[in-house]
mmCIF file of C-alpha atoms and ligand atoms in Angstrom:
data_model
loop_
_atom_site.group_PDB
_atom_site.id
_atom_site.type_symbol
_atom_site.label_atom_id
_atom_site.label_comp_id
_atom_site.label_asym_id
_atom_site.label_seq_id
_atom_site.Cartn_x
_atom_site.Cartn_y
_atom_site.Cartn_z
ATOM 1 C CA UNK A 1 101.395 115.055 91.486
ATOM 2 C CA UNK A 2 97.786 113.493 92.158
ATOM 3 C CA UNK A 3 95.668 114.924 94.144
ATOM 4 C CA UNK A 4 94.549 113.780 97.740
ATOM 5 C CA UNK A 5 92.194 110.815 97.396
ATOM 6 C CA UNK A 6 90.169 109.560 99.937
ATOM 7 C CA UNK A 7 88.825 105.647 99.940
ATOM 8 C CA UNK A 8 86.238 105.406 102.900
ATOM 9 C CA UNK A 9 85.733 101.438 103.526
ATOM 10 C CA UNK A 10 89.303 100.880 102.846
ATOM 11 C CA UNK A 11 89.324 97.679 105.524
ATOM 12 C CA UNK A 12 86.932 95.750 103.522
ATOM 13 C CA UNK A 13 87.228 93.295 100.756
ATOM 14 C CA UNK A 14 87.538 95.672 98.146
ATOM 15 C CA UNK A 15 88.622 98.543 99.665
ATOM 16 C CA UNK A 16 91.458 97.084 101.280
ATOM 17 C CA UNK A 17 93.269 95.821 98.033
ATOM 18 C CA UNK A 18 91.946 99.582 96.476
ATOM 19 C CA UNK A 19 94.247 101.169 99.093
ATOM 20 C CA UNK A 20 97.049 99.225 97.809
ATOM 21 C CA UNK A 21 96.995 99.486 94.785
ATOM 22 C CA UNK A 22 95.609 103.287 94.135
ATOM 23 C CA UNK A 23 99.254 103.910 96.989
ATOM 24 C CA UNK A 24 101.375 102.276 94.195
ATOM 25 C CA UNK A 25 100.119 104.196 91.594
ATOM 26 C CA UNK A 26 99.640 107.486 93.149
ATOM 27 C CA UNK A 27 101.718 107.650 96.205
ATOM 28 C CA UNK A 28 100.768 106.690 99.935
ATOM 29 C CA UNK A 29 100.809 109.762 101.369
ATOM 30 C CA UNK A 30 98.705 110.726 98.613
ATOM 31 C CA UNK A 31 95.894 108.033 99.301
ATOM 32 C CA UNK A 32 94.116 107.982 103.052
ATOM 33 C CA UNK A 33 92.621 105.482 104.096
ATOM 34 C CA UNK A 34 89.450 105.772 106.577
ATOM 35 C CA UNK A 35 87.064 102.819 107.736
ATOM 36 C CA UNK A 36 85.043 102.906 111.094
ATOM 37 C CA UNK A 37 87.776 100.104 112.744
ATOM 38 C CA UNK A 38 91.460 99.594 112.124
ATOM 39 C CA UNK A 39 92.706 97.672 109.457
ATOM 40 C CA UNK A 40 95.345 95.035 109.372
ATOM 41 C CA UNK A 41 99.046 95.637 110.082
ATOM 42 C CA UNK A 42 100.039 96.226 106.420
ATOM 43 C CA UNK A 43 97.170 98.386 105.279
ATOM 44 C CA UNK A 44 97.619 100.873 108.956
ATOM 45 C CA UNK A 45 101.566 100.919 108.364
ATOM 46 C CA UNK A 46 101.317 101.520 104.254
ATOM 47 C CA UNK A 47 100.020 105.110 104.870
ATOM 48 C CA UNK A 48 97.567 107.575 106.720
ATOM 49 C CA UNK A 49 94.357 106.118 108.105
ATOM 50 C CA UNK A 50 91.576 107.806 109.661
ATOM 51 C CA UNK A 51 88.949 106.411 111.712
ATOM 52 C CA UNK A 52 85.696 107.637 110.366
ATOM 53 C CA UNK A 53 81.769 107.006 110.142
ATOM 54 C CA UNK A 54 80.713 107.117 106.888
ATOM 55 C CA UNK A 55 77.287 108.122 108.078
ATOM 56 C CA UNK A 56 78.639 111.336 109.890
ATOM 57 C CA UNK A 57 78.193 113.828 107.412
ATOM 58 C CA UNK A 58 80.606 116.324 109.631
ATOM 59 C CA UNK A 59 83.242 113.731 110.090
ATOM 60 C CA UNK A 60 83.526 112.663 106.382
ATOM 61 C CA UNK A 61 83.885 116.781 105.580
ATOM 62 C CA UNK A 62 86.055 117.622 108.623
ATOM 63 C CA UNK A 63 88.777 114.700 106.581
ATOM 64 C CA UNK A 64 88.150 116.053 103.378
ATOM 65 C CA UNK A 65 88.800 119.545 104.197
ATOM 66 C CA UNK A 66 92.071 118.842 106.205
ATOM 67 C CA UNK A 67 93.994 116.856 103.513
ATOM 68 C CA UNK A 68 92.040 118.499 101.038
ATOM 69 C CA UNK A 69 90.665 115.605 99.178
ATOM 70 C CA UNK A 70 90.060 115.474 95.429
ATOM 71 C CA UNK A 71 88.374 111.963 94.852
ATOM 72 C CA UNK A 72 86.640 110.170 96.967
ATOM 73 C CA UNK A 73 86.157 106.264 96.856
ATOM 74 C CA UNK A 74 82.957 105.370 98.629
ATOM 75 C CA UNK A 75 83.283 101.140 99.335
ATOM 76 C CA UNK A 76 81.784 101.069 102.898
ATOM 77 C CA UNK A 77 78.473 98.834 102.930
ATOM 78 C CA UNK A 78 76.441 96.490 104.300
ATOM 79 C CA UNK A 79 76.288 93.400 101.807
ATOM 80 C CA UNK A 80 73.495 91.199 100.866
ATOM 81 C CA UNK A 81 73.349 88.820 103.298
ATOM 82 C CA UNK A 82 74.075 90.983 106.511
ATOM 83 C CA UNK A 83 71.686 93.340 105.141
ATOM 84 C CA UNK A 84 68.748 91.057 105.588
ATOM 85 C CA UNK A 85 69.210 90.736 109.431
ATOM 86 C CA UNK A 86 69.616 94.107 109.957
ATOM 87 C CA UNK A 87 67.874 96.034 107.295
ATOM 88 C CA UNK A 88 67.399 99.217 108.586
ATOM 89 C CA UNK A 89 71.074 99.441 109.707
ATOM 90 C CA UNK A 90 71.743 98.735 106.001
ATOM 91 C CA UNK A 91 69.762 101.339 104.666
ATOM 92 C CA UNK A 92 71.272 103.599 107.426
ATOM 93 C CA UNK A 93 75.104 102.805 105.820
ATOM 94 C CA UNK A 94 74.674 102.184 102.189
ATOM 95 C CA UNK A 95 72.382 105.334 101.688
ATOM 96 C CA UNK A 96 73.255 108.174 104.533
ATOM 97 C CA UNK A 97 77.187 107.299 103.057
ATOM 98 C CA UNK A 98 76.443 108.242 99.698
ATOM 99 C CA UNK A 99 74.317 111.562 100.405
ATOM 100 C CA UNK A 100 77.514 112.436 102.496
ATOM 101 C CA UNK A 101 79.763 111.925 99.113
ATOM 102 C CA UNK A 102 77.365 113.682 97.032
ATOM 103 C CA UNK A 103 76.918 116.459 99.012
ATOM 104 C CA UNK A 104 80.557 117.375 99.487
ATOM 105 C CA UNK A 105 80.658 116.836 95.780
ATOM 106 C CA UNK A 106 77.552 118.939 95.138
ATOM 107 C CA UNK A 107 79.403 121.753 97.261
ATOM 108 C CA UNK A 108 82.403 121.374 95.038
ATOM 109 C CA UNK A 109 84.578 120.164 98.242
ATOM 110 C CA UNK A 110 85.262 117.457 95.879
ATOM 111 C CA UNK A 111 85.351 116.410 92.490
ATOM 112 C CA UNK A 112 84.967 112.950 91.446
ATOM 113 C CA UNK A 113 83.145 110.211 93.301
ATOM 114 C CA UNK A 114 83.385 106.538 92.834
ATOM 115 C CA UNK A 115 80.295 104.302 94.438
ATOM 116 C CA UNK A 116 80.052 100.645 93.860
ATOM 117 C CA UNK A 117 76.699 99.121 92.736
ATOM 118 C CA UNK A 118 76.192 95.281 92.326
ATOM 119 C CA UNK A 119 74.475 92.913 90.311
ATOM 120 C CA UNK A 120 72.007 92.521 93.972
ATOM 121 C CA UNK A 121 70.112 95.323 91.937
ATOM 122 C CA UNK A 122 68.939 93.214 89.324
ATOM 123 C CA UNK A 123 65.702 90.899 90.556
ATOM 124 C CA UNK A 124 63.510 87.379 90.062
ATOM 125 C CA UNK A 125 61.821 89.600 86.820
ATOM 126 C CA UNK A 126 65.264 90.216 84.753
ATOM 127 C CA UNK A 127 66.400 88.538 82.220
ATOM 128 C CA UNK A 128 68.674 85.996 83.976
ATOM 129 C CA UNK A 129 71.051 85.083 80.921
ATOM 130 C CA UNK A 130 73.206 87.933 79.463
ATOM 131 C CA UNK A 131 71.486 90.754 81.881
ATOM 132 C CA UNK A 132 71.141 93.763 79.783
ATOM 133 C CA UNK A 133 72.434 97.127 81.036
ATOM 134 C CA UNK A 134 69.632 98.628 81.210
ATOM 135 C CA UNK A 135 66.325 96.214 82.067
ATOM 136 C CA UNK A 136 63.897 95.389 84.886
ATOM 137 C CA UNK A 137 65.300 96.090 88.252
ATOM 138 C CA UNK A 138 63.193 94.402 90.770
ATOM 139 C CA UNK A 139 65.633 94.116 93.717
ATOM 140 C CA UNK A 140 64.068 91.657 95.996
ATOM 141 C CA UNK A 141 66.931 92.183 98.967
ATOM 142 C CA UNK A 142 67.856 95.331 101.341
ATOM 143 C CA UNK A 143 71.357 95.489 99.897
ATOM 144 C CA UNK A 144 69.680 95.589 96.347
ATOM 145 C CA UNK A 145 67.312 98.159 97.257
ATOM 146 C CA UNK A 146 69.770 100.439 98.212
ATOM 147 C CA UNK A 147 71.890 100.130 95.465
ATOM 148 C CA UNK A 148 69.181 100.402 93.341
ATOM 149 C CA UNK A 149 68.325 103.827 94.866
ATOM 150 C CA UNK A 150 71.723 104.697 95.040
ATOM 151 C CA UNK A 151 72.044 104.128 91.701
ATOM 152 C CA UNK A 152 68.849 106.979 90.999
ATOM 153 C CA UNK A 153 70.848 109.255 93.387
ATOM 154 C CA UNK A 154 74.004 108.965 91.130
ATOM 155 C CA UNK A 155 72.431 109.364 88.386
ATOM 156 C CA UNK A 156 70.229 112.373 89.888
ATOM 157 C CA UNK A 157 73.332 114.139 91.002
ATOM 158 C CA UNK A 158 75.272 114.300 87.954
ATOM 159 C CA UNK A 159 72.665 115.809 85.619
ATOM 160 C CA UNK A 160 70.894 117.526 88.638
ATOM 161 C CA UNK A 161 74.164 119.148 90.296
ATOM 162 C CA UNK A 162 77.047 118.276 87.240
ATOM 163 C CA UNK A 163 78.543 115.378 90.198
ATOM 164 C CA UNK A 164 81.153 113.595 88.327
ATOM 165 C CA UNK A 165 80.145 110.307 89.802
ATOM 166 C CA UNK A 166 80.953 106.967 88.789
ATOM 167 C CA UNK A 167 79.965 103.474 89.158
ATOM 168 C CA UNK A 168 80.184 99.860 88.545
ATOM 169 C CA UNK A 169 78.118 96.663 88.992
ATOM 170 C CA UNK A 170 80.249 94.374 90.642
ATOM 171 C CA UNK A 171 79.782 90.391 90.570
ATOM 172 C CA UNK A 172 81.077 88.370 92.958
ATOM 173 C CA UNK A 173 84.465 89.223 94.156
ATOM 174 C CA UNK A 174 87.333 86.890 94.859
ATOM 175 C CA UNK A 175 90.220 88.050 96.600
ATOM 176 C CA UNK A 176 93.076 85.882 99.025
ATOM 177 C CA UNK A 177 94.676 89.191 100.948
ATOM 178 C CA UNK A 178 90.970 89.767 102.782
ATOM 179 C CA UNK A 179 88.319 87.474 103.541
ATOM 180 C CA UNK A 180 84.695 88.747 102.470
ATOM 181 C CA UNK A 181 82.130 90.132 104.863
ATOM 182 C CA UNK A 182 78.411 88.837 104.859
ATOM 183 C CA UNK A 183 77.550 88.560 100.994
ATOM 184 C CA UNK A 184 75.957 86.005 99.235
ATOM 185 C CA UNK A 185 79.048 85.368 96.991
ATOM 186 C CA UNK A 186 81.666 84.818 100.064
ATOM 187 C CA UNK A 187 81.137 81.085 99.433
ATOM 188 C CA UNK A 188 83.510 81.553 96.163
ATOM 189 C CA UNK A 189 86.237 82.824 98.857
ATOM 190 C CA UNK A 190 85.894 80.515 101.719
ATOM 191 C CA UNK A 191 85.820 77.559 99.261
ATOM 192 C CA UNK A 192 89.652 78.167 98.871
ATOM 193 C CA UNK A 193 90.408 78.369 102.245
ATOM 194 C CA UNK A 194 88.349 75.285 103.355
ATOM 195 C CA UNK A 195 90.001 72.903 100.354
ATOM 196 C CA UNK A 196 93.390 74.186 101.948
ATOM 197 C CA UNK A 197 92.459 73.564 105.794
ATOM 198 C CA UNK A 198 90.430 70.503 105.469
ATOM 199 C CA UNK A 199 89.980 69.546 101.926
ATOM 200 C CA UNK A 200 86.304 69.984 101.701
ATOM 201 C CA UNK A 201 84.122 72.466 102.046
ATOM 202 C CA UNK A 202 79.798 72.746 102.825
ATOM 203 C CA UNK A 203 78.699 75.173 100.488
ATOM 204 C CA UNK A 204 75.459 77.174 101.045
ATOM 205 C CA UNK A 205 74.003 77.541 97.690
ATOM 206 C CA UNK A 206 72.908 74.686 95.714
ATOM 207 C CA UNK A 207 75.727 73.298 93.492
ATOM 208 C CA UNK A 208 73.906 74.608 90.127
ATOM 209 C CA UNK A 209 73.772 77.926 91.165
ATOM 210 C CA UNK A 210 75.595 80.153 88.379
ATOM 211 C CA UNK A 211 76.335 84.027 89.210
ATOM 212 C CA UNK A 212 78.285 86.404 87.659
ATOM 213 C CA UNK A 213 82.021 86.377 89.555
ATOM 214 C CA UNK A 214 85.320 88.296 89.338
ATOM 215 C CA UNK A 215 88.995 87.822 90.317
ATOM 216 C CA UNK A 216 89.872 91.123 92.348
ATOM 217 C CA UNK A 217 92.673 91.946 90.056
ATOM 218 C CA UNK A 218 89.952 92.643 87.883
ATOM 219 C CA UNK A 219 87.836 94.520 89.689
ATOM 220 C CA UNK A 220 90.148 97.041 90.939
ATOM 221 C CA UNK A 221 92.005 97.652 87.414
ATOM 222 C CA UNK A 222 88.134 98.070 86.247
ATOM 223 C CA UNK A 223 87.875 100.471 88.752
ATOM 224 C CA UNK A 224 90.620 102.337 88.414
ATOM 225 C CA UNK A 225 90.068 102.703 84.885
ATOM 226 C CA UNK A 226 86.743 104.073 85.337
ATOM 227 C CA UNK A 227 87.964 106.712 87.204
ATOM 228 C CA UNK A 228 90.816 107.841 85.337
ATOM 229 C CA UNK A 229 88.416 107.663 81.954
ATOM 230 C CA UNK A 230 87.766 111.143 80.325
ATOM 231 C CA UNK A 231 84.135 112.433 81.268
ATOM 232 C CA UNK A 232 83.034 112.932 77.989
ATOM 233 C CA UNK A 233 83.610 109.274 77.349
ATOM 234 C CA UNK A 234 80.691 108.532 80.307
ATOM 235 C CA UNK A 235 77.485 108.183 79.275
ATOM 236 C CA UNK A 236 76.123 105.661 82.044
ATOM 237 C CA UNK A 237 75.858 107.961 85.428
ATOM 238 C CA UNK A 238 73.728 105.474 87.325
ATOM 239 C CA UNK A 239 76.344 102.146 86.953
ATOM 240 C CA UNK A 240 77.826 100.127 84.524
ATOM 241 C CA UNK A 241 77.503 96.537 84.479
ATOM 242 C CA UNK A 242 80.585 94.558 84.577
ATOM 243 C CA UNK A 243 81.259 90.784 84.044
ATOM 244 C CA UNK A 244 84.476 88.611 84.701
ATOM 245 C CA UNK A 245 83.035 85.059 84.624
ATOM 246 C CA UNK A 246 79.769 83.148 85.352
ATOM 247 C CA UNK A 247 80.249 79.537 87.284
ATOM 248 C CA UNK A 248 78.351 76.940 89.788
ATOM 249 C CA UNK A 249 79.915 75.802 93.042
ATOM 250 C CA UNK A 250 80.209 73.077 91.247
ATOM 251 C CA UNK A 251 81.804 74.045 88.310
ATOM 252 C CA UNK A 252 84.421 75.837 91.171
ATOM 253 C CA UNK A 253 84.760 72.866 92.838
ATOM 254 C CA UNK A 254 86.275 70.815 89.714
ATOM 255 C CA UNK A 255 88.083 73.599 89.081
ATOM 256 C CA UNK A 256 90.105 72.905 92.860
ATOM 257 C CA UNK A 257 89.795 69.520 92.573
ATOM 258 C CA UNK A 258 92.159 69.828 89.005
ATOM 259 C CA UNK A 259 94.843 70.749 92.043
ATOM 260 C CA UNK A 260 93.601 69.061 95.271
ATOM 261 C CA UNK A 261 92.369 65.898 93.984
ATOM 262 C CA UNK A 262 90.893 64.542 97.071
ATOM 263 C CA UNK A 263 88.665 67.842 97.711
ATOM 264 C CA UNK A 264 85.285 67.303 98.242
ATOM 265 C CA UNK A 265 82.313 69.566 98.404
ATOM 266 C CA UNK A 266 78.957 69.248 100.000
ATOM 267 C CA UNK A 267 76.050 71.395 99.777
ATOM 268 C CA UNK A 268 73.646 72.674 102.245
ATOM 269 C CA UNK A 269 71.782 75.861 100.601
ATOM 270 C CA UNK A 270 70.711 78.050 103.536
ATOM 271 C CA UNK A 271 68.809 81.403 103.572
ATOM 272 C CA UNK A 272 71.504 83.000 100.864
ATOM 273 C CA UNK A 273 70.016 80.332 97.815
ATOM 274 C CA UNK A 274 67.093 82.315 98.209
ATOM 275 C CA UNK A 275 69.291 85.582 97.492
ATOM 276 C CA UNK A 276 71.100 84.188 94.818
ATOM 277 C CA UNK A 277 68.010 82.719 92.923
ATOM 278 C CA UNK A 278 66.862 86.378 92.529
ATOM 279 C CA UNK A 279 70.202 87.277 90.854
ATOM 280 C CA UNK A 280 71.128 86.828 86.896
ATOM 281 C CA UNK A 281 73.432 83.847 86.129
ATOM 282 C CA UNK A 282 75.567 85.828 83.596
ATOM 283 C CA UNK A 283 76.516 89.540 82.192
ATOM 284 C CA UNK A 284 76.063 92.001 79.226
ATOM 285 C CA UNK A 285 78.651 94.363 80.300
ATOM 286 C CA UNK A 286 79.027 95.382 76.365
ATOM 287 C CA UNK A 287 78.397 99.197 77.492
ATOM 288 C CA UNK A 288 81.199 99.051 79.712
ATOM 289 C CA UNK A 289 83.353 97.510 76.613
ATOM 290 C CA UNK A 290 82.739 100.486 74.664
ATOM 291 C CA UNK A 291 82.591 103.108 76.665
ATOM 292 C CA UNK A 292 86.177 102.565 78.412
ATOM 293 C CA UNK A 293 87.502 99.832 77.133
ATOM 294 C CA UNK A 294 86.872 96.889 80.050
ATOM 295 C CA UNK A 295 88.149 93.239 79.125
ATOM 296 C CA UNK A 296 88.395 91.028 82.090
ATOM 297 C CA UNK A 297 91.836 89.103 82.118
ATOM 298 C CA UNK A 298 91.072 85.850 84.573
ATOM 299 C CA UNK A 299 89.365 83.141 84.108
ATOM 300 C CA UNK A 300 87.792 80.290 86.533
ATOM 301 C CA UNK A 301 91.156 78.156 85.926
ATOM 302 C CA UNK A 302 93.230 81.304 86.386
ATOM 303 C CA UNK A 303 91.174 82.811 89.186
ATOM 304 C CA UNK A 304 91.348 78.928 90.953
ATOM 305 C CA UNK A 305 95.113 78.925 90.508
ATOM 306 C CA UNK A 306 96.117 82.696 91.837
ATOM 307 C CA UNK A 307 94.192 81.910 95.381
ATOM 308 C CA UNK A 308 95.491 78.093 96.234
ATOM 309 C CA UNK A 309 99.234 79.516 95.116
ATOM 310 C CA UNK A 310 98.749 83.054 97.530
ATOM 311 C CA UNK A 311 96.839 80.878 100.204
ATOM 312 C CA UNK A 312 99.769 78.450 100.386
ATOM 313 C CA UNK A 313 102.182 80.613 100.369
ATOM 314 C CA UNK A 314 100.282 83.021 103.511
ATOM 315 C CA UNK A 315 99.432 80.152 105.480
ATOM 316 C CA UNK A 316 102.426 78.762 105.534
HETATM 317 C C1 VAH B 1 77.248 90.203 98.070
HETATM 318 N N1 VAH B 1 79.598 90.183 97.414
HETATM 319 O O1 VAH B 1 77.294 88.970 97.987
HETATM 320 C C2 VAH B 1 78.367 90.988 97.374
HETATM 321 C C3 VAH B 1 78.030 91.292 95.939
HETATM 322 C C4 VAH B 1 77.046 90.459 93.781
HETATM 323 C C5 VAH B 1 77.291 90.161 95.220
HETATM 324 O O2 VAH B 1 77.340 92.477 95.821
HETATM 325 O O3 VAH B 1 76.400 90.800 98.681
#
């Protein structure tokens, strides 16, 4: 039987579809869930929950010690564009979390950590096309700040302290069972939702504005697979980029319109263009390829289809 695992965030975007799918695979009682509010009715009634502070070093130990956790899944953070109104709050969540997970790790309380990074630490110096794995990392945005330290920390503790930490560099996420919360890529979600409701949608980056995206499925099977990879086959212990697909608002707009024909989409770039300007427009996640075996399974067309089908059927 697997042991206890422990995914502390599990309300948000990611997080919440982690929780379901690490339950099928390992058992619910074998999978608590902990975020700092109460989930939705599916995710509180699929198994235990805990309400926890990811910042409160005592609380995160006093629920690792009681269902004696194995693995922990660290997802709680403050995203991009949230991040720049409060940035000190930011720092306060994305970093005093991890030191928490590290810690307990450190102190052998645990023994395998998953953190998620994010393309927000590349900057306006990399290489925009094809970002290299390992390249100039000029974060210009709280959010990519701290996962660009976080990423140092990682990296620190494993050959520092032997952590078993592990980490990807998510793109953009798109996912239909939660909405996102305060990134610069939740236009890619809402979208959906909009061409459903009111067949349009006012997008706030500029149409031509390519970034690196992923369907959830993805993300979480690349996840997932990360974790259950042998050690030895690690060799990146700060994060691993990983790429899905790379499109413009644009380009996702035709891609609805091939179903809702009437859809239209405006554009009204706000203080987020200025965010996703300093990101790369596309992937190398070759590394990631090699080391474990990633291959991303959906497309634009694929992705575009798998949200209008759920979203009909859930707001029905
Ligand atoms: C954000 N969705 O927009 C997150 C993600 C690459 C972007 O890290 O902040």
């Amino acid at each position: 039987m697997h042991k206890p695992i422990l995914i502390i965030g599990a309300c948000g975007q990611i997080g919440t579809e982690l929780t379901i799918e690490l339950r099928s695979k390992y058992g619910a009682e074998n999978v608590i869930a902990s975020d700092i509010r109460e989930g939705g009715e599916a995710l509180m009634q699929s198994g235990p929950f805990e309400l926890l502070d990811a910042t409160d070093y005592e609380a995160v130990e006093d629920v690792v010690m009681h269902y004696e956790i194995d693995e922990v899944y660290l997802m709680a953070a403050m995203l991009s564009a949230t991040a720049e109104k409060f940035p000190m709050r930011a720092w306060n969540l994305n970093m005093n979390s991890l030191f928490n997970v590290l810690n307990l790790a450190k102190e052998k309380k645990i023994t395998k950590v998953f953190w998620p990074s994010s393309i927000a630490v590349f900057g306006p110096n990399t290489p925009k096309e094809n970002t290299p794995q390992s390249t100039i990392m000029e974060p210009s945005t709280v959010y990519g700040i701290s996962k660009q330290s976080g990423e140092r920390w990682c990296e620190y503790y494993h050959k520092k302290y032997g952590v078993d930490v592990r980490s990807v560099r998510y793109p953009g996420l798109i996912s239909w069972k939660t909405m996102p919360g305060g990134g610069t890529t939740d236009y890619a979600v809402e979208i959906y939702h909009e061409a459903l409701k009111k067949g349009g949608y006012e997008c706030f980056l500029d149409g031509n504005t390519q970034l690196p995206m992923m369907y959830m499925d993805d993300a979480i099977r690349a996840t997932i697979n990360l974790m259950d990879c042998p050690t030895e086959n690690i060799k990146v212990r700060s994060s691993y980029n990983l790429g899905g697909m790379s499109f413009t608002p644009k380009q996702m707009a035709d891609s609805i319109t091939q179903h809702i024909p009437d859809f239209e989409i405006t554009y009204a770039p706000d203080f987020r263009q200025e965010i996703a300007d300093s990101w790369p427009s596309s992937i190398d996640d070759s590394a990631a390829r090699e080391e474990w075996d990633w291959e991303p399974r959906f497309n634009l067309e694929q992705t575009t289809i798998e949200m209008l089908d759920n979203l009909k059927t859930i707001q029905k």
